[in-house]
Amino acid sequence: MLSACLEVLGMTMSVTGSLLVMIACGLPMWKVTAFMDSNIVVAQTRWDGLWMSCVVQSTGQMQCKIRDSMLSLSHDLQAARALTVISALLGVVGLTVTVAGAQCTTCVRDERVKEKVVHAGGVIFIVSGLCALVPLCWMANNIIADFYDLRVHSSQKWEIGASIYIGWAASALLLLGGSLLCCSFSQESRSSYPIKYAPTTTFTSGGDLDKKQYV
């Protein structure tokens, strides 16, 4: 029972984390305009994402432009694109593997094979979380470094956008969910309620109870 609960909880957290990775990958809010000094009153706000950059006017109108050239991007954006896409794909693969070995499915009959399949799914989710965490921390570090760099003009400084916070939450869910899946088939979770066997009763050749039972 405990093993099944851990499996369902781990799968739910992992799937939620994978969906959040896809959302963070698509949203153009990895970097947003920093309001500081004389830049506090502006007519527009800039958003910068992995696939497009947007300008939001004070009237509410938004214009976005898709990044056409891959080679013109900075190294952190190129790495973030590749790793977030890999993380999303690993999430789909991890879900497929975990469902194939789940206790509620009959794709795999052998319990030992089920255990290995679910463990493999948990490891895939953990790798997916790490792939998403690396570009998030890299981008956040660059944003913070440029923000406190005195050589960068205040109009060119950025702040951490909502996509990075969503990605951090997704990475945490993937790491926790994958860890729970790896622990779902552990010996402790399966032996929470030890099996008790009833004492055996022996009979004589005549069909009567053995006299040793009365001692």
mmCIF file of C-alpha atoms in Angstrom:
data_model
loop_
_atom_site.group_PDB
_atom_site.id
_atom_site.type_symbol
_atom_site.label_atom_id
_atom_site.label_comp_id
_atom_site.label_asym_id
_atom_site.label_seq_id
_atom_site.Cartn_x
_atom_site.Cartn_y
_atom_site.Cartn_z
ATOM 1 C CA MET A 1 0.000 0.000 0.000
ATOM 2 C CA LEU A 2 2.761 2.440 0.904
ATOM 3 C CA SER A 3 4.637 1.515 -2.245
ATOM 4 C CA ALA A 4 1.612 2.343 -4.414
ATOM 5 C CA CYS A 5 1.100 5.683 -2.621
ATOM 6 C CA LEU A 6 4.726 6.678 -3.162
ATOM 7 C CA GLU A 7 4.462 5.668 -6.795
ATOM 8 C CA VAL A 8 1.326 7.740 -7.424
ATOM 9 C CA LEU A 9 2.717 10.749 -5.537
ATOM 10 C CA GLY A 10 6.048 10.574 -7.357
ATOM 11 C CA MET A 11 4.376 10.255 -10.744
ATOM 12 C CA THR A 12 2.045 13.184 -10.028
ATOM 13 C CA MET A 13 4.896 15.444 -8.957
ATOM 14 C CA SER A 14 7.020 14.422 -11.942
ATOM 15 C CA VAL A 15 4.261 14.995 -14.479
ATOM 16 C CA THR A 16 3.486 18.390 -12.949
ATOM 17 C CA GLY A 17 7.167 19.291 -13.095
ATOM 18 C CA SER A 18 7.391 18.287 -16.763
ATOM 19 C CA LEU A 19 4.379 20.426 -17.637
ATOM 20 C CA LEU A 20 5.902 23.401 -15.807
ATOM 21 C CA VAL A 21 9.167 22.928 -17.726
ATOM 22 C CA MET A 22 7.236 23.144 -20.997
ATOM 23 C CA ILE A 23 5.442 26.279 -19.789
ATOM 24 C CA ALA A 24 8.696 27.930 -18.680
ATOM 25 C CA CYS A 25 10.309 27.005 -21.990
ATOM 26 C CA GLY A 26 7.558 28.684 -24.022
ATOM 27 C CA LEU A 27 6.931 31.814 -21.962
ATOM 28 C CA PRO A 28 8.960 34.881 -23.071
ATOM 29 C CA MET A 29 9.604 36.033 -19.511
ATOM 30 C CA TRP A 30 13.063 34.748 -18.652
ATOM 31 C CA LYS A 31 14.304 38.334 -18.389
ATOM 32 C CA VAL A 32 12.220 41.458 -17.750
ATOM 33 C CA THR A 33 13.098 45.130 -17.728
ATOM 34 C CA ALA A 34 14.625 46.382 -14.483
ATOM 35 C CA PHE A 35 12.983 49.555 -13.147
ATOM 36 C CA MET A 36 15.604 51.596 -11.314
ATOM 37 C CA ASP A 37 16.842 55.180 -11.003
ATOM 38 C CA SER A 38 15.439 57.346 -13.808
ATOM 39 C CA ASN A 39 14.034 54.299 -15.566
ATOM 40 C CA ILE A 40 11.122 54.040 -13.111
ATOM 41 C CA VAL A 41 8.626 55.761 -15.454
ATOM 42 C CA VAL A 42 8.649 54.170 -18.883
ATOM 43 C CA ALA A 43 6.146 53.765 -21.686
ATOM 44 C CA GLN A 44 7.027 50.158 -22.404
ATOM 45 C CA THR A 45 8.272 47.000 -20.731
ATOM 46 C CA ARG A 46 10.536 44.481 -22.388
ATOM 47 C CA TRP A 47 10.361 40.725 -21.974
ATOM 48 C CA ASP A 48 13.071 38.400 -23.187
ATOM 49 C CA GLY A 49 12.640 34.640 -23.602
ATOM 50 C CA LEU A 50 14.268 31.667 -25.261
ATOM 51 C CA TRP A 51 12.303 31.865 -28.485
ATOM 52 C CA MET A 52 11.069 35.448 -28.721
ATOM 53 C CA SER A 53 11.363 38.928 -27.262
ATOM 54 C CA CYS A 54 8.319 41.057 -26.522
ATOM 55 C CA VAL A 55 7.592 44.715 -25.884
ATOM 56 C CA VAL A 56 4.529 45.596 -23.811
ATOM 57 C CA GLN A 57 3.253 49.149 -24.195
ATOM 58 C CA SER A 58 1.691 51.105 -21.346
ATOM 59 C CA THR A 59 -1.606 50.925 -23.238
ATOM 60 C CA GLY A 60 -1.560 47.115 -22.939
ATOM 61 C CA GLN A 61 -0.560 46.408 -26.534
ATOM 62 C CA MET A 62 2.132 43.754 -26.912
ATOM 63 C CA GLN A 63 4.415 43.089 -29.851
ATOM 64 C CA CYS A 64 6.629 40.003 -30.044
ATOM 65 C CA LYS A 65 9.402 39.043 -32.427
ATOM 66 C CA ILE A 66 10.625 35.482 -32.852
ATOM 67 C CA ARG A 67 14.373 34.977 -32.831
ATOM 68 C CA ASP A 68 15.219 33.962 -36.377
ATOM 69 C CA SER A 69 18.931 33.186 -36.169
ATOM 70 C CA MET A 70 20.213 30.502 -33.816
ATOM 71 C CA LEU A 71 23.863 31.447 -34.251
ATOM 72 C CA SER A 72 23.289 35.070 -33.247
ATOM 73 C CA LEU A 73 22.150 34.036 -29.769
ATOM 74 C CA SER A 74 24.427 34.196 -26.740
ATOM 75 C CA HIS A 75 25.901 30.991 -25.351
ATOM 76 C CA ASP A 76 23.600 30.922 -22.340
ATOM 77 C CA LEU A 77 20.498 31.213 -24.533
ATOM 78 C CA GLN A 78 21.697 28.454 -26.850
ATOM 79 C CA ALA A 79 22.396 26.155 -23.923
ATOM 80 C CA ALA A 80 19.081 27.048 -22.285
ATOM 81 C CA ARG A 81 17.182 26.206 -25.460
ATOM 82 C CA ALA A 82 18.855 22.838 -25.869
ATOM 83 C CA LEU A 83 18.670 21.762 -22.224
ATOM 84 C CA THR A 84 15.055 22.801 -21.660
ATOM 85 C CA VAL A 85 13.930 20.943 -24.779
ATOM 86 C CA ILE A 86 15.903 17.883 -23.652
ATOM 87 C CA SER A 87 14.334 18.168 -20.200
ATOM 88 C CA ALA A 88 10.815 18.284 -21.677
ATOM 89 C CA LEU A 89 11.508 15.269 -23.901
ATOM 90 C CA LEU A 90 12.980 13.321 -20.988
ATOM 91 C CA GLY A 91 9.835 14.084 -19.008
ATOM 92 C CA VAL A 92 7.698 12.445 -21.718
ATOM 93 C CA VAL A 93 10.039 9.443 -21.876
ATOM 94 C CA GLY A 94 10.073 9.148 -18.078
ATOM 95 C CA LEU A 95 6.279 9.196 -17.950
ATOM 96 C CA THR A 96 6.053 6.451 -20.581
ATOM 97 C CA VAL A 97 8.568 4.255 -18.781
ATOM 98 C CA THR A 98 6.961 4.774 -15.377
ATOM 99 C CA VAL A 99 3.457 4.005 -16.619
ATOM 100 C CA ALA A 100 4.748 0.821 -18.265
ATOM 101 C CA GLY A 101 6.127 -0.401 -14.934
ATOM 102 C CA ALA A 102 3.443 0.964 -12.618
ATOM 103 C CA GLN A 103 1.578 -1.392 -10.311
ATOM 104 C CA CYS A 104 -1.766 -0.329 -11.805
ATOM 105 C CA THR A 105 -0.783 -1.502 -15.302
ATOM 106 C CA THR A 106 -0.159 -4.961 -16.755
ATOM 107 C CA CYS A 107 2.474 -4.068 -19.343
ATOM 108 C CA VAL A 108 5.066 -5.871 -17.225
ATOM 109 C CA ARG A 109 4.099 -8.987 -15.274
ATOM 110 C CA ASP A 110 7.223 -9.754 -13.274
ATOM 111 C CA GLU A 111 7.492 -7.764 -10.022
ATOM 112 C CA ARG A 112 11.277 -7.557 -10.212
ATOM 113 C CA VAL A 113 11.105 -6.179 -13.731
ATOM 114 C CA LYS A 114 8.426 -3.694 -12.624
ATOM 115 C CA GLU A 115 10.748 -2.476 -9.892
ATOM 116 C CA LYS A 116 13.584 -1.898 -12.340
ATOM 117 C CA VAL A 117 11.315 -0.140 -14.838
ATOM 118 C CA VAL A 118 9.900 2.248 -12.220
ATOM 119 C CA HIS A 119 13.411 2.941 -10.927
ATOM 120 C CA ALA A 120 14.513 3.726 -14.486
ATOM 121 C CA GLY A 121 11.581 6.134 -14.844
ATOM 122 C CA GLY A 122 12.556 7.858 -11.599
ATOM 123 C CA VAL A 123 16.156 8.260 -12.768
ATOM 124 C CA ILE A 124 14.948 9.739 -16.066
ATOM 125 C CA PHE A 125 12.839 12.300 -14.179
ATOM 126 C CA ILE A 126 15.815 13.221 -11.992
ATOM 127 C CA VAL A 127 18.005 13.742 -15.068
ATOM 128 C CA SER A 128 15.206 15.837 -16.582
ATOM 129 C CA GLY A 129 15.152 18.035 -13.481
ATOM 130 C CA LEU A 130 18.915 18.514 -13.605
ATOM 131 C CA CYS A 131 18.785 19.403 -17.312
ATOM 132 C CA ALA A 132 16.233 22.096 -16.523
ATOM 133 C CA LEU A 133 18.069 23.367 -13.445
ATOM 134 C CA VAL A 134 21.406 24.032 -15.171
ATOM 135 C CA PRO A 135 20.234 26.702 -17.682
ATOM 136 C CA LEU A 136 17.968 28.302 -15.080
ATOM 137 C CA CYS A 137 20.820 28.858 -12.653
ATOM 138 C CA TRP A 138 23.143 29.935 -15.472
ATOM 139 C CA MET A 139 20.691 32.552 -16.741
ATOM 140 C CA ALA A 140 19.888 33.790 -13.237
ATOM 141 C CA ASN A 141 23.591 34.162 -12.446
ATOM 142 C CA ASN A 142 24.191 36.207 -15.614
ATOM 143 C CA ILE A 143 21.206 38.446 -14.894
ATOM 144 C CA ILE A 144 22.341 39.117 -11.329
ATOM 145 C CA ALA A 145 25.958 39.700 -12.412
ATOM 146 C CA ASP A 146 24.902 42.257 -15.050
ATOM 147 C CA PHE A 147 22.512 43.936 -12.619
ATOM 148 C CA TYR A 148 25.297 44.711 -10.141
ATOM 149 C CA ASP A 149 27.870 45.508 -12.833
ATOM 150 C CA LEU A 150 28.554 49.241 -12.741
ATOM 151 C CA ARG A 151 29.723 49.197 -16.353
ATOM 152 C CA VAL A 152 26.244 48.210 -17.573
ATOM 153 C CA HIS A 153 23.857 51.115 -18.066
ATOM 154 C CA SER A 154 20.652 51.058 -16.044
ATOM 155 C CA SER A 155 18.531 50.946 -19.218
ATOM 156 C CA GLN A 156 20.242 47.692 -20.248
ATOM 157 C CA LYS A 157 19.826 45.869 -16.957
ATOM 158 C CA TRP A 158 17.389 43.002 -16.504
ATOM 159 C CA GLU A 159 15.648 41.255 -13.653
ATOM 160 C CA ILE A 160 14.760 37.595 -13.210
ATOM 161 C CA GLY A 161 11.473 36.846 -14.940
ATOM 162 C CA ALA A 162 8.587 34.585 -14.004
ATOM 163 C CA SER A 163 9.758 31.795 -16.309
ATOM 164 C CA ILE A 164 12.874 31.198 -14.225
ATOM 165 C CA TYR A 165 10.855 30.929 -11.018
ATOM 166 C CA ILE A 166 8.458 28.513 -12.719
ATOM 167 C CA GLY A 167 11.434 26.511 -13.946
ATOM 168 C CA TRP A 168 12.917 26.308 -10.462
ATOM 169 C CA ALA A 169 9.628 24.971 -9.125
ATOM 170 C CA ALA A 170 9.507 22.464 -11.991
ATOM 171 C CA SER A 171 13.040 21.261 -11.278
ATOM 172 C CA ALA A 172 12.231 20.756 -7.605
ATOM 173 C CA LEU A 173 9.126 18.732 -8.466
ATOM 174 C CA LEU A 174 11.042 16.588 -10.960
ATOM 175 C CA LEU A 175 13.841 15.861 -8.493
ATOM 176 C CA LEU A 176 11.451 15.041 -5.644
ATOM 177 C CA GLY A 177 9.116 13.025 -7.851
ATOM 178 C CA GLY A 178 11.955 11.017 -9.354
ATOM 179 C CA SER A 179 13.373 10.317 -5.903
ATOM 180 C CA LEU A 180 9.993 9.068 -4.683
ATOM 181 C CA LEU A 181 9.721 6.764 -7.677
ATOM 182 C CA CYS A 182 13.158 5.355 -6.930
ATOM 183 C CA CYS A 183 12.058 4.673 -3.342
ATOM 184 C CA SER A 184 8.584 3.337 -4.171
ATOM 185 C CA PHE A 185 9.764 -0.270 -4.536
ATOM 186 C CA SER A 186 12.197 -0.212 -1.617
ATOM 187 C CA GLN A 187 12.201 -3.038 0.910
ATOM 188 C CA GLU A 188 10.913 -0.756 3.666
ATOM 189 C CA SER A 189 7.881 0.405 1.674
ATOM 190 C CA ARG A 190 6.905 -3.111 0.713
ATOM 191 C CA SER A 191 7.371 -4.589 4.191
ATOM 192 C CA SER A 192 5.523 -1.960 6.218
ATOM 193 C CA TYR A 193 3.103 -4.623 7.396
ATOM 194 C CA PRO A 194 4.988 -7.870 8.031
ATOM 195 C CA ILE A 195 3.316 -11.083 6.985
ATOM 196 C CA LYS A 196 2.268 -13.293 9.897
ATOM 197 C CA TYR A 197 1.915 -16.995 9.305
ATOM 198 C CA ALA A 198 -0.532 -19.136 11.330
ATOM 199 C CA PRO A 199 1.002 -22.037 13.302
ATOM 200 C CA THR A 200 0.816 -25.366 11.525
ATOM 201 C CA THR A 201 -1.221 -28.253 12.942
ATOM 202 C CA THR A 202 -0.075 -31.841 12.468
ATOM 203 C CA PHE A 203 -2.299 -34.911 12.402
ATOM 204 C CA THR A 204 -1.566 -38.551 13.082
ATOM 205 C CA SER A 205 -2.196 -41.334 10.615
ATOM 206 C CA GLY A 206 -5.589 -41.956 12.246
ATOM 207 C CA GLY A 207 -6.749 -38.432 11.620
ATOM 208 C CA ASP A 208 -6.445 -37.283 15.265
ATOM 209 C CA LEU A 209 -4.446 -34.322 16.446
ATOM 210 C CA ASP A 210 -0.894 -35.032 17.469
ATOM 211 C CA LYS A 211 -0.497 -35.257 21.232
ATOM 212 C CA LYS A 212 2.407 -32.803 21.092
ATOM 213 C CA GLN A 213 -0.103 -30.052 20.319
ATOM 214 C CA TYR A 214 -1.498 -30.399 23.872
ATOM 215 C CA VAL A 215 1.843 -29.956 25.610
#
